[in-house]
Amino acid sequence: MSNAEQGHPATKYKRVLLKISGEALMGTQGFGLHPPTVERIANEVKTVHDLGVEICMVIGGGNIFRGLQGSAQGMERTTADYMGMLATVMNALGMQAALEGLGINTRVISAITMNEVAEPYIRRRAVRHLEKGRICIFAAGTGNPYFTTDTAATLRANEMSCEAIFMGKNGVDGVYDKDPKTNPDAKRYDHVSYDEVLRKNLKVMDASAIALARDNDLPLIVFPLDAPGGFRSILAGEGIYTTVS
């Protein structure tokens, strides 16, 4: 039965990747995972999954450990980055538990082999999971130090033939020319080019991730993750967001 026959609004996208920061999972507690917040985000994802959209996810690890901060405090960068990758696996498992609690089959797929808790990354297997309606959460970044989860998200979105990356942000409803939290006169963009993001250093993603998206014509959609129904409304052609393309 088609989405239209089920009464769902037609969606522009068939397969998307949702990128969220680790900090989005910690709620107001300032550290770690806040189960009610994880459950709220899982419910937002479910509303889009219910439209028949195939969903990949990449979650950062900054709520547990951030490699760059560790290296800034004297830790060897490679070790710090691997610790950050392990933090993303913890977040992915937490999100998987929340999604499966809502009845959605979910697979955590790790770029670092840990067969007891996650599948290894095999592209064709991951594509098959999506085709079967399962949500794939890609964890452990690219499996390599010196690469952020932004780059991992862009890489996986390209490998999975996603039609867009949805960047869920807390407290902002798109891309601004400067930080709207500290600059009341900040201007919000409805659309901005990849090159302008790089030229003005607009902090959407790191430069290598933006360049990878640009080189593969992969649009980024930046939207407020903390707005109830925000993810679903954009798929239905509504809502407030910024498109980077």
mmCIF file of C-alpha atoms in Angstrom:
data_model
loop_
_atom_site.group_PDB
_atom_site.id
_atom_site.type_symbol
_atom_site.label_atom_id
_atom_site.label_comp_id
_atom_site.label_asym_id
_atom_site.label_seq_id
_atom_site.Cartn_x
_atom_site.Cartn_y
_atom_site.Cartn_z
ATOM 1 C CA MET A 1 0.000 0.000 0.000
ATOM 2 C CA SER A 2 1.426 3.393 -0.940
ATOM 3 C CA ASN A 3 1.900 6.287 1.481
ATOM 4 C CA ALA A 4 -0.893 8.156 -0.277
ATOM 5 C CA GLU A 5 -3.260 5.198 0.132
ATOM 6 C CA GLN A 6 -2.404 5.096 3.845
ATOM 7 C CA GLY A 7 -3.276 8.766 4.154
ATOM 8 C CA HIS A 8 0.329 9.941 4.516
ATOM 9 C CA PRO A 9 1.396 13.144 2.800
ATOM 10 C CA ALA A 10 3.661 12.637 -0.193
ATOM 11 C CA THR A 11 7.290 13.067 0.765
ATOM 12 C CA LYS A 12 10.040 14.546 -1.325
ATOM 13 C CA TYR A 13 12.630 12.090 -0.041
ATOM 14 C CA LYS A 14 12.702 8.308 -0.048
ATOM 15 C CA ARG A 15 15.969 7.819 1.861
ATOM 16 C CA VAL A 16 17.640 10.314 4.194
ATOM 17 C CA LEU A 17 20.358 10.472 6.821
ATOM 18 C CA LEU A 18 19.662 12.192 10.135
ATOM 19 C CA LYS A 19 22.759 13.618 11.837
ATOM 20 C CA ILE A 20 22.477 14.737 15.446
ATOM 21 C CA SER A 21 25.071 15.701 18.014
ATOM 22 C CA GLY A 22 25.758 13.698 21.118
ATOM 23 C CA GLU A 23 24.863 16.783 23.128
ATOM 24 C CA ALA A 24 21.300 16.496 21.780
ATOM 25 C CA LEU A 25 20.869 13.337 23.873
ATOM 26 C CA MET A 26 21.875 14.764 27.246
ATOM 27 C CA GLY A 27 18.843 16.969 27.804
ATOM 28 C CA THR A 28 19.339 19.420 30.658
ATOM 29 C CA GLN A 29 21.641 17.201 32.705
ATOM 30 C CA GLY A 30 24.838 18.395 30.985
ATOM 31 C CA PHE A 31 26.417 14.987 30.440
ATOM 32 C CA GLY A 32 25.642 11.463 29.236
ATOM 33 C CA LEU A 33 22.286 10.188 27.962
ATOM 34 C CA HIS A 34 18.997 11.530 29.294
ATOM 35 C CA PRO A 35 16.493 8.698 28.635
ATOM 36 C CA PRO A 36 13.403 10.947 28.238
ATOM 37 C CA THR A 37 15.298 13.058 25.678
ATOM 38 C CA VAL A 38 16.464 9.979 23.783
ATOM 39 C CA GLU A 39 12.879 8.702 23.769
ATOM 40 C CA ARG A 40 11.555 12.046 22.502
ATOM 41 C CA ILE A 41 14.004 12.040 19.577
ATOM 42 C CA ALA A 42 13.162 8.400 18.842
ATOM 43 C CA ASN A 43 9.484 9.384 18.630
ATOM 44 C CA GLU A 44 10.379 12.165 16.156
ATOM 45 C CA VAL A 45 12.246 9.620 14.035
ATOM 46 C CA LYS A 46 9.294 7.225 14.218
ATOM 47 C CA THR A 47 6.928 9.825 12.759
ATOM 48 C CA VAL A 48 9.142 10.009 9.657
ATOM 49 C CA HIS A 49 9.664 6.244 9.507
ATOM 50 C CA ASP A 50 5.868 5.883 9.549
ATOM 51 C CA LEU A 51 5.770 7.865 6.286
ATOM 52 C CA GLY A 52 7.708 5.063 4.599
ATOM 53 C CA VAL A 53 10.975 7.033 4.460
ATOM 54 C CA GLU A 54 14.164 4.969 4.773
ATOM 55 C CA ILE A 55 16.324 6.436 7.558
ATOM 56 C CA CYS A 56 20.008 6.273 8.419
ATOM 57 C CA MET A 57 21.381 7.981 11.513
ATOM 58 C CA VAL A 58 24.754 9.217 12.716
ATOM 59 C CA ILE A 59 25.048 10.444 16.305
ATOM 60 C CA GLY A 60 28.030 12.314 17.719
ATOM 61 C CA GLY A 61 29.711 11.445 20.998
ATOM 62 C CA GLY A 62 30.304 14.853 22.563
ATOM 63 C CA ASN A 63 27.945 14.154 25.483
ATOM 64 C CA ILE A 64 30.365 11.454 26.668
ATOM 65 C CA PHE A 65 33.802 12.257 25.248
ATOM 66 C CA ARG A 66 35.111 14.598 22.573
ATOM 67 C CA GLY A 67 38.419 13.634 20.997
ATOM 68 C CA LEU A 68 39.510 17.189 20.206
ATOM 69 C CA GLN A 69 39.026 18.259 23.818
ATOM 70 C CA GLY A 70 40.965 15.242 25.047
ATOM 71 C CA SER A 71 43.834 16.011 22.703
ATOM 72 C CA ALA A 72 43.797 19.675 23.753
ATOM 73 C CA GLN A 73 44.347 18.529 27.336
ATOM 74 C CA GLY A 74 47.496 16.614 26.415
ATOM 75 C CA MET A 75 46.097 13.239 25.365
ATOM 76 C CA GLU A 76 47.538 11.778 22.186
ATOM 77 C CA ARG A 77 45.122 12.713 19.377
ATOM 78 C CA THR A 78 44.656 9.240 17.889
ATOM 79 C CA THR A 79 43.788 7.717 21.277
ATOM 80 C CA ALA A 80 41.426 10.593 22.057
ATOM 81 C CA ASP A 81 39.646 10.171 18.728
ATOM 82 C CA TYR A 82 39.183 6.425 19.238
ATOM 83 C CA MET A 83 37.657 7.149 22.658
ATOM 84 C CA GLY A 84 35.270 9.576 20.956
ATOM 85 C CA MET A 85 34.308 6.880 18.437
ATOM 86 C CA LEU A 86 33.464 4.487 21.272
ATOM 87 C CA ALA A 87 31.244 7.188 22.781
ATOM 88 C CA THR A 88 29.237 7.275 19.534
ATOM 89 C CA VAL A 89 28.658 3.518 19.840
ATOM 90 C CA MET A 90 27.193 4.003 23.317
ATOM 91 C CA ASN A 91 24.850 6.688 21.987
ATOM 92 C CA ALA A 92 23.861 4.511 19.032
ATOM 93 C CA LEU A 93 22.976 1.615 21.332
ATOM 94 C CA GLY A 94 20.885 3.945 23.489
ATOM 95 C CA MET A 95 18.993 5.218 20.454
ATOM 96 C CA GLN A 96 18.544 1.669 19.148
ATOM 97 C CA ALA A 97 16.944 0.634 22.447
ATOM 98 C CA ALA A 98 14.560 3.601 22.290
ATOM 99 C CA LEU A 99 13.577 2.954 18.667
ATOM 100 C CA GLU A 100 13.055 -0.775 19.206
ATOM 101 C CA GLY A 101 10.937 0.096 22.234
ATOM 102 C CA LEU A 102 8.677 1.839 19.709
ATOM 103 C CA GLY A 103 8.558 -1.290 17.541
ATOM 104 C CA ILE A 104 11.054 -0.179 14.870
ATOM 105 C CA ASN A 105 13.675 -2.707 13.814
ATOM 106 C CA THR A 106 17.042 -0.974 14.138
ATOM 107 C CA ARG A 107 20.619 -1.973 13.395
ATOM 108 C CA VAL A 108 23.732 -0.412 14.921
ATOM 109 C CA ILE A 109 26.534 -0.661 12.367
ATOM 110 C CA SER A 110 30.018 0.095 13.651
ATOM 111 C CA ALA A 111 33.066 1.150 11.662
ATOM 112 C CA ILE A 112 35.145 -0.469 14.440
ATOM 113 C CA THR A 113 34.589 -4.221 14.708
ATOM 114 C CA MET A 114 32.774 -5.219 17.901
ATOM 115 C CA ASN A 115 30.625 -8.156 16.897
ATOM 116 C CA GLU A 116 29.052 -8.660 20.313
ATOM 117 C CA VAL A 117 27.218 -5.329 20.247
ATOM 118 C CA ALA A 118 27.056 -4.107 16.632
ATOM 119 C CA GLU A 119 27.286 -5.251 13.040
ATOM 120 C CA PRO A 120 30.421 -4.465 11.043
ATOM 121 C CA TYR A 121 29.962 -1.946 8.249
ATOM 122 C CA ILE A 122 29.243 -3.760 4.985
ATOM 123 C CA ARG A 123 27.642 -1.391 2.497
ATOM 124 C CA ARG A 124 25.435 -3.882 0.663
ATOM 125 C CA ARG A 125 24.134 -5.341 3.914
ATOM 126 C CA ALA A 126 23.323 -1.871 5.228
ATOM 127 C CA VAL A 127 21.444 -1.005 2.019
ATOM 128 C CA ARG A 128 19.437 -4.205 2.377
ATOM 129 C CA HIS A 129 18.483 -3.277 5.946
ATOM 130 C CA LEU A 130 17.145 0.060 4.667
ATOM 131 C CA GLU A 131 15.196 -1.645 1.889
ATOM 132 C CA LYS A 132 13.565 -3.861 4.524
ATOM 133 C CA GLY A 133 12.444 -0.796 6.496
ATOM 134 C CA ARG A 134 15.041 -1.031 9.237
ATOM 135 C CA ILE A 135 16.739 2.064 10.618
ATOM 136 C CA CYS A 136 20.540 1.940 10.372
ATOM 137 C CA ILE A 137 22.562 3.825 12.980
ATOM 138 C CA PHE A 138 26.150 4.212 11.809
ATOM 139 C CA ALA A 139 28.523 4.350 14.779
ATOM 140 C CA ALA A 140 32.260 4.822 15.398
ATOM 141 C CA GLY A 141 32.616 7.512 12.760
ATOM 142 C CA THR A 142 34.634 6.412 9.742
ATOM 143 C CA GLY A 143 36.740 4.121 11.926
ATOM 144 C CA ASN A 144 39.683 6.491 11.524
ATOM 145 C CA PRO A 145 41.081 9.236 13.768
ATOM 146 C CA TYR A 146 41.166 12.842 12.565
ATOM 147 C CA PHE A 147 37.714 12.535 10.970
ATOM 148 C CA THR A 148 34.600 13.952 12.627
ATOM 149 C CA THR A 149 31.148 12.419 12.784
ATOM 150 C CA ASP A 150 30.104 15.173 10.328
ATOM 151 C CA THR A 151 32.466 13.651 7.774
ATOM 152 C CA ALA A 152 31.252 10.160 8.683
ATOM 153 C CA ALA A 153 27.640 11.262 8.152
ATOM 154 C CA THR A 154 28.412 12.727 4.723
ATOM 155 C CA LEU A 155 30.414 9.650 3.722
ATOM 156 C CA ARG A 156 27.691 7.207 4.785
ATOM 157 C CA ALA A 157 24.940 9.308 3.209
ATOM 158 C CA ASN A 158 26.771 9.149 -0.116
ATOM 159 C CA GLU A 159 27.460 5.418 0.203
ATOM 160 C CA MET A 160 23.807 4.726 1.029
ATOM 161 C CA SER A 161 22.585 6.920 -1.865
ATOM 162 C CA CYS A 162 20.658 9.162 0.530
ATOM 163 C CA GLU A 163 18.883 12.102 -1.061
ATOM 164 C CA ALA A 164 19.687 14.540 1.751
ATOM 165 C CA ILE A 165 21.341 14.908 5.126
ATOM 166 C CA PHE A 166 19.075 16.312 7.845
ATOM 167 C CA MET A 167 21.107 18.142 10.487
ATOM 168 C CA GLY A 168 19.075 18.324 13.686
ATOM 169 C CA LYS A 169 20.146 21.263 15.855
ATOM 170 C CA ASN A 170 19.074 22.260 19.354
ATOM 171 C CA GLY A 171 18.037 25.844 19.924
ATOM 172 C CA VAL A 172 18.405 27.079 16.332
ATOM 173 C CA ASP A 173 16.022 26.811 13.377
ATOM 174 C CA GLY A 174 18.563 26.905 10.555
ATOM 175 C CA VAL A 175 21.836 28.488 9.483
ATOM 176 C CA TYR A 176 22.640 32.058 10.525
ATOM 177 C CA ASP A 177 25.373 34.431 9.433
ATOM 178 C CA LYS A 178 26.506 34.598 13.087
ATOM 179 C CA ASP A 179 25.549 32.996 16.363
ATOM 180 C CA PRO A 180 21.889 33.981 16.994
ATOM 181 C CA LYS A 181 22.228 33.181 20.700
ATOM 182 C CA THR A 182 24.686 36.025 21.207
ATOM 183 C CA ASN A 183 23.791 38.275 18.255
ATOM 184 C CA PRO A 184 20.145 39.450 18.160
ATOM 185 C CA ASP A 185 20.712 40.889 14.666
ATOM 186 C CA ALA A 186 21.833 37.551 13.195
ATOM 187 C CA LYS A 187 20.344 36.815 9.775
ATOM 188 C CA ARG A 188 18.844 33.397 9.042
ATOM 189 C CA TYR A 189 19.292 31.870 5.606
ATOM 190 C CA ASP A 190 16.519 29.957 3.845
ATOM 191 C CA HIS A 191 19.142 28.741 1.395
ATOM 192 C CA VAL A 192 22.911 29.043 1.334
ATOM 193 C CA SER A 193 25.499 27.523 -1.008
ATOM 194 C CA TYR A 194 28.227 25.104 0.064
ATOM 195 C CA ASP A 195 30.865 27.600 -1.052
ATOM 196 C CA GLU A 196 29.332 30.382 1.028
ATOM 197 C CA VAL A 197 29.291 28.120 4.085
ATOM 198 C CA LEU A 198 32.998 27.473 3.560
ATOM 199 C CA ARG A 199 33.883 31.062 2.714
ATOM 200 C CA LYS A 200 32.040 32.545 5.710
ATOM 201 C CA ASN A 201 32.894 29.652 8.050
ATOM 202 C CA LEU A 202 29.223 29.287 9.025
ATOM 203 C CA LYS A 203 29.783 26.261 11.309
ATOM 204 C CA VAL A 204 27.201 23.981 9.700
ATOM 205 C CA MET A 205 29.659 21.095 9.401
ATOM 206 C CA ASP A 206 33.418 20.911 9.308
ATOM 207 C CA ALA A 207 35.039 21.925 6.020
ATOM 208 C CA SER A 208 35.892 18.427 4.783
ATOM 209 C CA ALA A 209 32.281 17.274 5.292
ATOM 210 C CA ILE A 210 30.897 20.317 3.438
ATOM 211 C CA ALA A 211 33.348 19.763 0.578
ATOM 212 C CA LEU A 212 32.348 16.090 0.327
ATOM 213 C CA ALA A 213 28.652 17.038 0.236
ATOM 214 C CA ARG A 214 29.325 19.725 -2.394
ATOM 215 C CA ASP A 215 31.370 17.420 -4.618
ATOM 216 C CA ASN A 216 28.531 14.873 -4.634
ATOM 217 C CA ASP A 217 25.607 17.347 -4.858
ATOM 218 C CA LEU A 218 24.215 16.127 -1.541
ATOM 219 C CA PRO A 219 21.932 18.767 0.033
ATOM 220 C CA LEU A 220 22.033 19.500 3.760
ATOM 221 C CA ILE A 221 18.859 20.494 5.567
ATOM 222 C CA VAL A 222 19.449 22.204 8.918
ATOM 223 C CA PHE A 223 16.380 22.216 11.178
ATOM 224 C CA PRO A 224 15.442 22.537 14.875
ATOM 225 C CA LEU A 225 15.552 19.105 16.482
ATOM 226 C CA ASP A 226 13.835 20.390 19.617
ATOM 227 C CA ALA A 227 10.726 21.590 17.732
ATOM 228 C CA PRO A 228 8.023 18.920 18.107
ATOM 229 C CA GLY A 229 7.146 17.470 14.705
ATOM 230 C CA GLY A 230 9.928 19.431 13.010
ATOM 231 C CA PHE A 231 11.562 16.470 11.261
ATOM 232 C CA ARG A 232 8.271 15.144 9.913
ATOM 233 C CA SER A 233 6.940 18.545 8.837
ATOM 234 C CA ILE A 234 9.941 19.146 6.566
ATOM 235 C CA LEU A 235 9.387 15.795 4.865
ATOM 236 C CA ALA A 236 5.807 16.946 4.270
ATOM 237 C CA GLY A 237 7.047 20.199 2.685
ATOM 238 C CA GLU A 238 6.474 22.450 5.690
ATOM 239 C CA GLY A 239 8.441 23.728 8.675
ATOM 240 C CA ILE A 240 11.354 26.133 9.111
ATOM 241 C CA TYR A 241 14.804 25.086 7.970
ATOM 242 C CA THR A 242 17.829 26.084 5.920
ATOM 243 C CA THR A 243 18.923 24.208 2.816
ATOM 244 C CA VAL A 244 22.617 24.064 1.955
ATOM 245 C CA SER A 245 23.135 23.061 -1.682
#
